[in-house]
Amino acid sequence: MRGRLLPALLLGLLLLCVLIATAPASLLALLLPREQVLLQGLSGTVWHGRASRAMIASNAGYVHLGRLEWQLKPLSLFLLSPAAQIDTDWGAQRLSAEVQRSAGGDIRLRDADAQVSAALLGNFLPVRLGGDFSLQAEELRLRDGLPQRISGRLVWQGAGWESPRGMRPLGTYAVDVSTPEDGKILGEVLTLSGEVSAEGEVRWEQGRYGVDILLRGAGLDDPQLRQALQLMAAPEGEGFRVRLDGTLPAAL
């Protein structure tokens, strides 16, 4: 009897492993909270799958990620800290990173490479912007949807301002970001090219943000640009000083 039981148990264990290894990606639709994550057009397996359309919820509504591909790291499940390599693209918008959720609920991104359109900021600023924001970060940690730690560089490529006469080019700018301590993030603003020079700093601490940037250069001679800047900046010498302070609610 025992001689037959052991092979049966081994066969059952083997079948279970096969079922787990080949579990269809559609199971994620049952496992993930629909009020936070929406996946459509699922294919592949739970471990390595694709979605033709992915969206995540935020306070401003659903954020579209577009096509999503993931590869789950099995060992991370045993450590109760699931991790996966994800890649998304939606037009000019993209994200590639290793994403991990800690037991405490923090989200950590490693080796992140992302790009989004600057036009998205039109929802928060009184002016419409052009160009693309790209981020290369060795580490980005989020808690309740808000950043706790980041190390990397944010670049605004082909920055522009949409005037009544069309898009007005400004330049290309970078922010080198570091975290001297958890929850406190500092960024140094640099000008890489362009007729409008920007220098200063941005900061984030315990849910509060601050911006202090001086704008100068020949590009400010445009009277329509100067008029638009007066909505959010104060004249200082031949330039403008942008000072912003406030708080943001949890993003997710």
PDB file of C-alpha atoms in Angstrom:
ATOM      1  CA  MET A   1       0.000   0.000   0.000  1.00  0.00           C
ATOM      2  CA  ARG A   2       2.748   2.396   0.991  1.00  0.00           C
ATOM      3  CA  GLY A   3       4.651   1.498  -2.165  1.00  0.00           C
ATOM      4  CA  ARG A   4       1.735   2.757  -4.242  1.00  0.00           C
ATOM      5  CA  LEU A   5       0.997   5.831  -2.078  1.00  0.00           C
ATOM      6  CA  LEU A   6       4.374   7.520  -2.522  1.00  0.00           C
ATOM      7  CA  PRO A   7       4.316   7.502  -6.355  1.00  0.00           C
ATOM      8  CA  ALA A   8       0.705   8.742  -6.257  1.00  0.00           C
ATOM      9  CA  LEU A   9       1.684  11.615  -3.963  1.00  0.00           C
ATOM     10  CA  LEU A  10       4.633  12.517  -6.178  1.00  0.00           C
ATOM     11  CA  LEU A  11       2.411  12.429  -9.256  1.00  0.00           C
ATOM     12  CA  GLY A  12      -0.172  14.617  -7.514  1.00  0.00           C
ATOM     13  CA  LEU A  13       2.521  17.077  -6.480  1.00  0.00           C
ATOM     14  CA  LEU A  14       3.853  17.144 -10.038  1.00  0.00           C
ATOM     15  CA  LEU A  15       0.389  17.839 -11.443  1.00  0.00           C
ATOM     16  CA  LEU A  16      -0.110  20.603  -8.892  1.00  0.00           C
ATOM     17  CA  CYS A  17       3.184  22.228  -9.898  1.00  0.00           C
ATOM     18  CA  VAL A  18       2.181  22.020 -13.579  1.00  0.00           C
ATOM     19  CA  LEU A  19      -1.198  23.621 -12.847  1.00  0.00           C
ATOM     20  CA  ILE A  20       0.443  26.432 -10.876  1.00  0.00           C
ATOM     21  CA  ALA A  21       3.141  26.975 -13.498  1.00  0.00           C
ATOM     22  CA  THR A  22       0.587  27.170 -16.313  1.00  0.00           C
ATOM     23  CA  ALA A  23      -2.105  29.128 -14.428  1.00  0.00           C
ATOM     24  CA  PRO A  24      -3.676  31.488 -16.999  1.00  0.00           C
ATOM     25  CA  ALA A  25      -3.147  35.224 -16.731  1.00  0.00           C
ATOM     26  CA  SER A  26      -6.923  35.695 -16.565  1.00  0.00           C
ATOM     27  CA  LEU A  27      -6.757  34.604 -12.906  1.00  0.00           C
ATOM     28  CA  LEU A  28      -5.247  38.005 -12.100  1.00  0.00           C
ATOM     29  CA  ALA A  29      -8.600  39.600 -12.867  1.00  0.00           C
ATOM     30  CA  LEU A  30      -9.968  37.652  -9.889  1.00  0.00           C
ATOM     31  CA  LEU A  31      -7.009  38.251  -7.575  1.00  0.00           C
ATOM     32  CA  LEU A  32      -6.447  41.990  -8.091  1.00  0.00           C
ATOM     33  CA  PRO A  33      -8.878  44.564  -6.608  1.00  0.00           C
ATOM     34  CA  ARG A  34     -10.943  45.923  -9.514  1.00  0.00           C
ATOM     35  CA  GLU A  35     -11.355  49.286  -7.781  1.00  0.00           C
ATOM     36  CA  GLN A  36      -7.571  49.794  -8.015  1.00  0.00           C
ATOM     37  CA  VAL A  37      -6.397  47.889 -11.103  1.00  0.00           C
ATOM     38  CA  LEU A  38      -8.155  47.156 -14.397  1.00  0.00           C
ATOM     39  CA  LEU A  39      -6.638  44.665 -16.861  1.00  0.00           C
ATOM     40  CA  GLN A  40      -8.154  43.813 -20.239  1.00  0.00           C
ATOM     41  CA  GLY A  41      -7.132  41.450 -23.034  1.00  0.00           C
ATOM     42  CA  LEU A  42      -5.151  39.092 -20.789  1.00  0.00           C
ATOM     43  CA  SER A  43      -2.953  36.368 -22.283  1.00  0.00           C
ATOM     44  CA  GLY A  44      -0.074  34.160 -21.155  1.00  0.00           C
ATOM     45  CA  THR A  45       0.260  32.910 -17.587  1.00  0.00           C
ATOM     46  CA  VAL A  46       0.164  34.433 -14.125  1.00  0.00           C
ATOM     47  CA  TRP A  47       3.969  34.203 -14.087  1.00  0.00           C
ATOM     48  CA  HIS A  48       4.638  35.703 -17.514  1.00  0.00           C
ATOM     49  CA  GLY A  49       1.700  37.389 -19.131  1.00  0.00           C
ATOM     50  CA  ARG A  50       0.397  40.360 -21.075  1.00  0.00           C
ATOM     51  CA  ALA A  51      -2.578  42.715 -21.000  1.00  0.00           C
ATOM     52  CA  SER A  52      -3.612  44.688 -24.065  1.00  0.00           C
ATOM     53  CA  ARG A  53      -4.852  47.475 -21.780  1.00  0.00           C
ATOM     54  CA  ALA A  54      -4.034  48.328 -18.171  1.00  0.00           C
ATOM     55  CA  MET A  55      -5.268  51.109 -15.882  1.00  0.00           C
ATOM     56  CA  ILE A  56      -4.652  51.992 -12.237  1.00  0.00           C
ATOM     57  CA  ALA A  57      -6.882  54.173 -10.070  1.00  0.00           C
ATOM     58  CA  SER A  58      -5.801  57.514  -8.590  1.00  0.00           C
ATOM     59  CA  ASN A  59      -7.519  60.470  -6.965  1.00  0.00           C
ATOM     60  CA  ALA A  60      -7.561  62.162 -10.374  1.00  0.00           C
ATOM     61  CA  GLY A  61      -9.209  59.149 -12.033  1.00  0.00           C
ATOM     62  CA  TYR A  62      -7.790  56.160 -13.858  1.00  0.00           C
ATOM     63  CA  VAL A  63      -4.232  56.395 -15.174  1.00  0.00           C
ATOM     64  CA  HIS A  64      -3.849  54.604 -18.510  1.00  0.00           C
ATOM     65  CA  LEU A  65      -0.730  52.465 -18.831  1.00  0.00           C
ATOM     66  CA  GLY A  66      -1.587  50.944 -22.208  1.00  0.00           C
ATOM     67  CA  ARG A  67      -0.067  47.577 -23.109  1.00  0.00           C
ATOM     68  CA  LEU A  68       1.401  45.754 -20.112  1.00  0.00           C
ATOM     69  CA  GLU A  69       3.792  42.806 -19.918  1.00  0.00           C
ATOM     70  CA  TRP A  70       4.986  41.285 -16.658  1.00  0.00           C
ATOM     71  CA  GLN A  71       7.236  38.520 -15.391  1.00  0.00           C
ATOM     72  CA  LEU A  72       6.604  37.498 -11.783  1.00  0.00           C
ATOM     73  CA  LYS A  73       9.532  36.383  -9.604  1.00  0.00           C
ATOM     74  CA  PRO A  74       8.370  33.160  -7.833  1.00  0.00           C
ATOM     75  CA  LEU A  75      10.829  33.380  -4.928  1.00  0.00           C
ATOM     76  CA  SER A  76       9.406  36.767  -3.906  1.00  0.00           C
ATOM     77  CA  LEU A  77       6.053  35.122  -3.111  1.00  0.00           C
ATOM     78  CA  PHE A  78       7.655  32.905  -0.459  1.00  0.00           C
ATOM     79  CA  LEU A  79       9.203  36.040   1.082  1.00  0.00           C
ATOM     80  CA  LEU A  80       5.722  37.647   1.253  1.00  0.00           C
ATOM     81  CA  SER A  81       7.050  40.521  -0.872  1.00  0.00           C
ATOM     82  CA  PRO A  82       5.865  39.874  -4.452  1.00  0.00           C
ATOM     83  CA  ALA A  83       8.061  41.343  -7.189  1.00  0.00           C
ATOM     84  CA  ALA A  84       7.756  41.464 -10.962  1.00  0.00           C
ATOM     85  CA  GLN A  85       9.492  43.011 -13.940  1.00  0.00           C
ATOM     86  CA  ILE A  86       6.930  45.110 -15.812  1.00  0.00           C
ATOM     87  CA  ASP A  87       6.992  46.931 -19.140  1.00  0.00           C
ATOM     88  CA  THR A  88       4.216  49.206 -20.379  1.00  0.00           C
ATOM     89  CA  ASP A  89       3.727  51.460 -23.370  1.00  0.00           C
ATOM     90  CA  TRP A  90       0.944  53.723 -24.532  1.00  0.00           C
ATOM     91  CA  GLY A  91       1.985  55.931 -27.426  1.00  0.00           C
ATOM     92  CA  ALA A  92       4.923  58.050 -26.220  1.00  0.00           C
ATOM     93  CA  GLN A  93       4.245  56.970 -22.628  1.00  0.00           C
ATOM     94  CA  ARG A  94       6.296  54.071 -21.278  1.00  0.00           C
ATOM     95  CA  LEU A  95       7.474  52.439 -18.068  1.00  0.00           C
ATOM     96  CA  SER A  96      10.021  49.704 -17.430  1.00  0.00           C
ATOM     97  CA  ALA A  97      10.926  48.708 -13.866  1.00  0.00           C
ATOM     98  CA  GLU A  98      11.139  45.967 -11.296  1.00  0.00           C
ATOM     99  CA  VAL A  99       8.156  46.534  -9.015  1.00  0.00           C
ATOM    100  CA  GLN A 100       7.952  45.052  -5.521  1.00  0.00           C
ATOM    101  CA  ARG A 101       5.316  45.322  -2.794  1.00  0.00           C
ATOM    102  CA  SER A 102       6.586  45.035   0.759  1.00  0.00           C
ATOM    103  CA  ALA A 103       4.769  43.294   3.593  1.00  0.00           C
ATOM    104  CA  GLY A 104       3.969  46.763   4.973  1.00  0.00           C
ATOM    105  CA  GLY A 105       2.315  47.853   1.740  1.00  0.00           C
ATOM    106  CA  ASP A 106       5.078  50.071   0.304  1.00  0.00           C
ATOM    107  CA  ILE A 107       5.677  49.929  -3.450  1.00  0.00           C
ATOM    108  CA  ARG A 108       9.327  49.893  -4.555  1.00  0.00           C
ATOM    109  CA  LEU A 109      10.541  50.403  -8.113  1.00  0.00           C
ATOM    110  CA  ARG A 110      14.111  49.539  -9.063  1.00  0.00           C
ATOM    111  CA  ASP A 111      15.965  50.530 -12.256  1.00  0.00           C
ATOM    112  CA  ALA A 112      12.923  52.500 -13.404  1.00  0.00           C
ATOM    113  CA  ASP A 113      12.861  54.053 -16.875  1.00  0.00           C
ATOM    114  CA  ALA A 114       9.689  56.040 -17.561  1.00  0.00           C
ATOM    115  CA  GLN A 115       8.381  58.694 -19.936  1.00  0.00           C
ATOM    116  CA  VAL A 116       5.132  60.691 -19.951  1.00  0.00           C
ATOM    117  CA  SER A 117       3.831  63.676 -21.887  1.00  0.00           C
ATOM    118  CA  ALA A 118       4.211  67.069 -20.225  1.00  0.00           C
ATOM    119  CA  ALA A 119       0.662  67.829 -21.378  1.00  0.00           C
ATOM    120  CA  LEU A 120      -0.569  65.796 -18.367  1.00  0.00           C
ATOM    121  CA  LEU A 121       0.466  68.681 -16.092  1.00  0.00           C
ATOM    122  CA  GLY A 122      -2.207  70.798 -17.755  1.00  0.00           C
ATOM    123  CA  ASN A 123      -4.593  69.288 -15.191  1.00  0.00           C
ATOM    124  CA  PHE A 124      -2.691  71.017 -12.371  1.00  0.00           C
ATOM    125  CA  LEU A 125      -1.198  74.220 -13.863  1.00  0.00           C
ATOM    126  CA  PRO A 126      -2.821  77.306 -15.448  1.00  0.00           C
ATOM    127  CA  VAL A 127      -0.686  76.887 -18.603  1.00  0.00           C
ATOM    128  CA  ARG A 128      -0.415  74.129 -21.217  1.00  0.00           C
ATOM    129  CA  LEU A 129       3.028  72.564 -21.592  1.00  0.00           C
ATOM    130  CA  GLY A 130       4.763  70.637 -24.368  1.00  0.00           C
ATOM    131  CA  GLY A 131       7.544  68.080 -24.493  1.00  0.00           C
ATOM    132  CA  ASP A 132       8.070  64.887 -22.517  1.00  0.00           C
ATOM    133  CA  PHE A 133       9.185  64.047 -18.997  1.00  0.00           C
ATOM    134  CA  SER A 134      11.545  61.096 -18.664  1.00  0.00           C
ATOM    135  CA  LEU A 135      12.718  59.522 -15.412  1.00  0.00           C
ATOM    136  CA  GLN A 136      15.675  57.247 -14.768  1.00  0.00           C
ATOM    137  CA  ALA A 137      15.696  56.132 -11.137  1.00  0.00           C
ATOM    138  CA  GLU A 138      17.808  53.552  -9.362  1.00  0.00           C
ATOM    139  CA  GLU A 139      15.129  53.401  -6.671  1.00  0.00           C
ATOM    140  CA  LEU A 140      11.668  54.874  -6.142  1.00  0.00           C
ATOM    141  CA  ARG A 141       9.639  53.931  -3.071  1.00  0.00           C
ATOM    142  CA  LEU A 142       5.988  54.891  -2.650  1.00  0.00           C
ATOM    143  CA  ARG A 143       3.803  54.809   0.452  1.00  0.00           C
ATOM    144  CA  ASP A 144       0.066  55.408   0.029  1.00  0.00           C
ATOM    145  CA  GLY A 145       0.861  56.446  -3.530  1.00  0.00           C
ATOM    146  CA  LEU A 146       3.287  59.205  -2.471  1.00  0.00           C
ATOM    147  CA  PRO A 147       7.107  59.163  -2.765  1.00  0.00           C
ATOM    148  CA  GLN A 148       9.199  58.261   0.275  1.00  0.00           C
ATOM    149  CA  ARG A 149      12.593  57.711  -1.334  1.00  0.00           C
ATOM    150  CA  ILE A 150      14.037  58.314  -4.783  1.00  0.00           C
ATOM    151  CA  SER A 151      17.445  58.443  -6.401  1.00  0.00           C
ATOM    152  CA  GLY A 152      17.682  59.457 -10.048  1.00  0.00           C
ATOM    153  CA  ARG A 153      17.179  62.152 -12.670  1.00  0.00           C
ATOM    154  CA  LEU A 154      14.031  63.675 -14.161  1.00  0.00           C
ATOM    155  CA  VAL A 155      14.441  65.331 -17.578  1.00  0.00           C
ATOM    156  CA  TRP A 156      11.981  67.629 -19.358  1.00  0.00           C
ATOM    157  CA  GLN A 157      12.907  67.158 -23.014  1.00  0.00           C
ATOM    158  CA  GLY A 158      11.760  69.598 -25.690  1.00  0.00           C
ATOM    159  CA  ALA A 159      10.028  71.743 -23.083  1.00  0.00           C
ATOM    160  CA  GLY A 160       7.495  74.129 -24.526  1.00  0.00           C
ATOM    161  CA  TRP A 161       4.634  76.461 -23.649  1.00  0.00           C
ATOM    162  CA  GLU A 162       1.497  76.634 -25.776  1.00  0.00           C
ATOM    163  CA  SER A 163       0.798  80.249 -26.653  1.00  0.00           C
ATOM    164  CA  PRO A 164      -2.118  81.582 -28.728  1.00  0.00           C
ATOM    165  CA  ARG A 165       0.288  81.474 -31.682  1.00  0.00           C
ATOM    166  CA  GLY A 166       1.251  77.853 -31.136  1.00  0.00           C
ATOM    167  CA  MET A 167       3.859  75.935 -29.152  1.00  0.00           C
ATOM    168  CA  ARG A 168       6.754  78.116 -27.977  1.00  0.00           C
ATOM    169  CA  PRO A 169       9.982  76.153 -27.320  1.00  0.00           C
ATOM    170  CA  LEU A 170      11.707  76.811 -24.001  1.00  0.00           C
ATOM    171  CA  GLY A 171      14.585  74.326 -23.676  1.00  0.00           C
ATOM    172  CA  THR A 172      15.564  71.073 -21.987  1.00  0.00           C
ATOM    173  CA  TYR A 173      15.845  70.809 -18.212  1.00  0.00           C
ATOM    174  CA  ALA A 174      16.838  68.231 -15.601  1.00  0.00           C
ATOM    175  CA  VAL A 175      16.226  67.669 -11.906  1.00  0.00           C
ATOM    176  CA  ASP A 176      18.758  65.559 -10.022  1.00  0.00           C
ATOM    177  CA  VAL A 177      16.830  63.981  -7.155  1.00  0.00           C
ATOM    178  CA  SER A 178      18.149  62.501  -3.906  1.00  0.00           C
ATOM    179  CA  THR A 179      16.757  61.460  -0.512  1.00  0.00           C
ATOM    180  CA  PRO A 180      18.888  62.441   2.506  1.00  0.00           C
ATOM    181  CA  GLU A 181      16.351  60.666   4.756  1.00  0.00           C
ATOM    182  CA  ASP A 182      13.087  58.764   4.332  1.00  0.00           C
ATOM    183  CA  GLY A 183      10.202  61.047   3.424  1.00  0.00           C
ATOM    184  CA  LYS A 184      12.474  64.013   2.575  1.00  0.00           C
ATOM    185  CA  ILE A 185      13.278  64.437  -1.114  1.00  0.00           C
ATOM    186  CA  LEU A 186      15.425  67.181  -2.637  1.00  0.00           C
ATOM    187  CA  GLY A 187      15.907  68.061  -6.298  1.00  0.00           C
ATOM    188  CA  GLU A 188      18.382  70.412  -7.990  1.00  0.00           C
ATOM    189  CA  VAL A 189      17.040  72.058 -11.152  1.00  0.00           C
ATOM    190  CA  LEU A 190      19.505  72.324 -14.063  1.00  0.00           C
ATOM    191  CA  THR A 191      19.271  73.839 -17.564  1.00  0.00           C
ATOM    192  CA  LEU A 192      20.646  71.600 -20.305  1.00  0.00           C
ATOM    193  CA  SER A 193      19.755  73.847 -23.257  1.00  0.00           C
ATOM    194  CA  GLY A 194      17.347  76.560 -24.371  1.00  0.00           C
ATOM    195  CA  GLU A 195      16.624  80.300 -24.399  1.00  0.00           C
ATOM    196  CA  VAL A 196      14.995  80.188 -20.965  1.00  0.00           C
ATOM    197  CA  SER A 197      17.367  79.309 -18.114  1.00  0.00           C
ATOM    198  CA  ALA A 198      15.996  77.687 -14.954  1.00  0.00           C
ATOM    199  CA  GLU A 199      17.882  77.128 -11.723  1.00  0.00           C
ATOM    200  CA  GLY A 200      16.743  76.368  -8.201  1.00  0.00           C
ATOM    201  CA  GLU A 201      15.366  73.503  -6.162  1.00  0.00           C
ATOM    202  CA  VAL A 202      12.303  71.408  -5.496  1.00  0.00           C
ATOM    203  CA  ARG A 203      11.569  69.583  -2.249  1.00  0.00           C
ATOM    204  CA  TRP A 204       9.128  67.088  -0.802  1.00  0.00           C
ATOM    205  CA  GLU A 205       8.661  66.207   2.849  1.00  0.00           C
ATOM    206  CA  GLN A 206       5.830  64.504   4.711  1.00  0.00           C
ATOM    207  CA  GLY A 207       3.231  65.198   2.034  1.00  0.00           C
ATOM    208  CA  ARG A 208       4.268  68.830   1.437  1.00  0.00           C
ATOM    209  CA  TYR A 209       5.965  70.062  -1.712  1.00  0.00           C
ATOM    210  CA  GLY A 210       7.939  73.218  -2.408  1.00  0.00           C
ATOM    211  CA  VAL A 211       9.313  74.797  -5.586  1.00  0.00           C
ATOM    212  CA  ASP A 212      11.795  77.690  -5.748  1.00  0.00           C
ATOM    213  CA  ILE A 213      13.083  78.315  -9.279  1.00  0.00           C
ATOM    214  CA  LEU A 214      14.519  81.424 -10.959  1.00  0.00           C
ATOM    215  CA  LEU A 215      13.794  81.819 -14.675  1.00  0.00           C
ATOM    216  CA  ARG A 216      16.025  84.019 -16.850  1.00  0.00           C
ATOM    217  CA  GLY A 217      17.115  84.345 -20.458  1.00  0.00           C
ATOM    218  CA  ALA A 218      16.259  85.860 -23.829  1.00  0.00           C
ATOM    219  CA  GLY A 219      13.226  83.611 -24.200  1.00  0.00           C
ATOM    220  CA  LEU A 220      11.437  85.666 -21.551  1.00  0.00           C
ATOM    221  CA  ASP A 221      11.244  88.604 -23.976  1.00  0.00           C
ATOM    222  CA  ASP A 222       8.122  86.997 -25.422  1.00  0.00           C
ATOM    223  CA  PRO A 223       5.309  89.217 -24.008  1.00  0.00           C
ATOM    224  CA  GLN A 224       2.763  86.383 -24.064  1.00  0.00           C
ATOM    225  CA  LEU A 225       5.102  84.120 -22.094  1.00  0.00           C
ATOM    226  CA  ARG A 226       5.724  86.870 -19.557  1.00  0.00           C
ATOM    227  CA  GLN A 227       1.970  87.369 -19.200  1.00  0.00           C
ATOM    228  CA  ALA A 228       1.442  83.633 -18.637  1.00  0.00           C
ATOM    229  CA  LEU A 229       4.246  83.483 -16.053  1.00  0.00           C
ATOM    230  CA  GLN A 230       2.632  86.262 -14.044  1.00  0.00           C
ATOM    231  CA  LEU A 231      -0.133  83.765 -13.161  1.00  0.00           C
ATOM    232  CA  MET A 232       2.328  81.643 -11.175  1.00  0.00           C
ATOM    233  CA  ALA A 233       5.558  83.665 -10.745  1.00  0.00           C
ATOM    234  CA  ALA A 234       6.793  87.040  -9.478  1.00  0.00           C
ATOM    235  CA  PRO A 235       9.174  89.357 -11.399  1.00  0.00           C
ATOM    236  CA  GLU A 236      12.736  89.349 -10.054  1.00  0.00           C
ATOM    237  CA  GLY A 237      15.275  91.516 -11.864  1.00  0.00           C
ATOM    238  CA  GLU A 238      15.085  90.597 -15.538  1.00  0.00           C
ATOM    239  CA  GLY A 239      13.572  87.204 -14.758  1.00  0.00           C
ATOM    240  CA  PHE A 240      10.810  85.529 -12.785  1.00  0.00           C
ATOM    241  CA  ARG A 241      10.839  83.668  -9.486  1.00  0.00           C
ATOM    242  CA  VAL A 242       8.511  80.651  -9.219  1.00  0.00           C
ATOM    243  CA  ARG A 243       7.650  79.790  -5.616  1.00  0.00           C
ATOM    244  CA  LEU A 244       5.030  77.147  -4.921  1.00  0.00           C
ATOM    245  CA  ASP A 245       4.122  75.387  -1.687  1.00  0.00           C
ATOM    246  CA  GLY A 246       1.304  73.003  -0.849  1.00  0.00           C
ATOM    247  CA  THR A 247       0.191  69.509  -0.015  1.00  0.00           C
ATOM    248  CA  LEU A 248      -0.975  66.580  -2.081  1.00  0.00           C
ATOM    249  CA  PRO A 249      -3.414  63.857  -1.025  1.00  0.00           C
ATOM    250  CA  ALA A 250      -2.474  60.195  -1.383  1.00  0.00           C
ATOM    251  CA  ALA A 251      -2.318  59.435  -5.097  1.00  0.00           C
ATOM    252  CA  LEU A 252      -3.607  55.863  -4.905  1.00  0.00           C
TER     253      LEU A 252
END
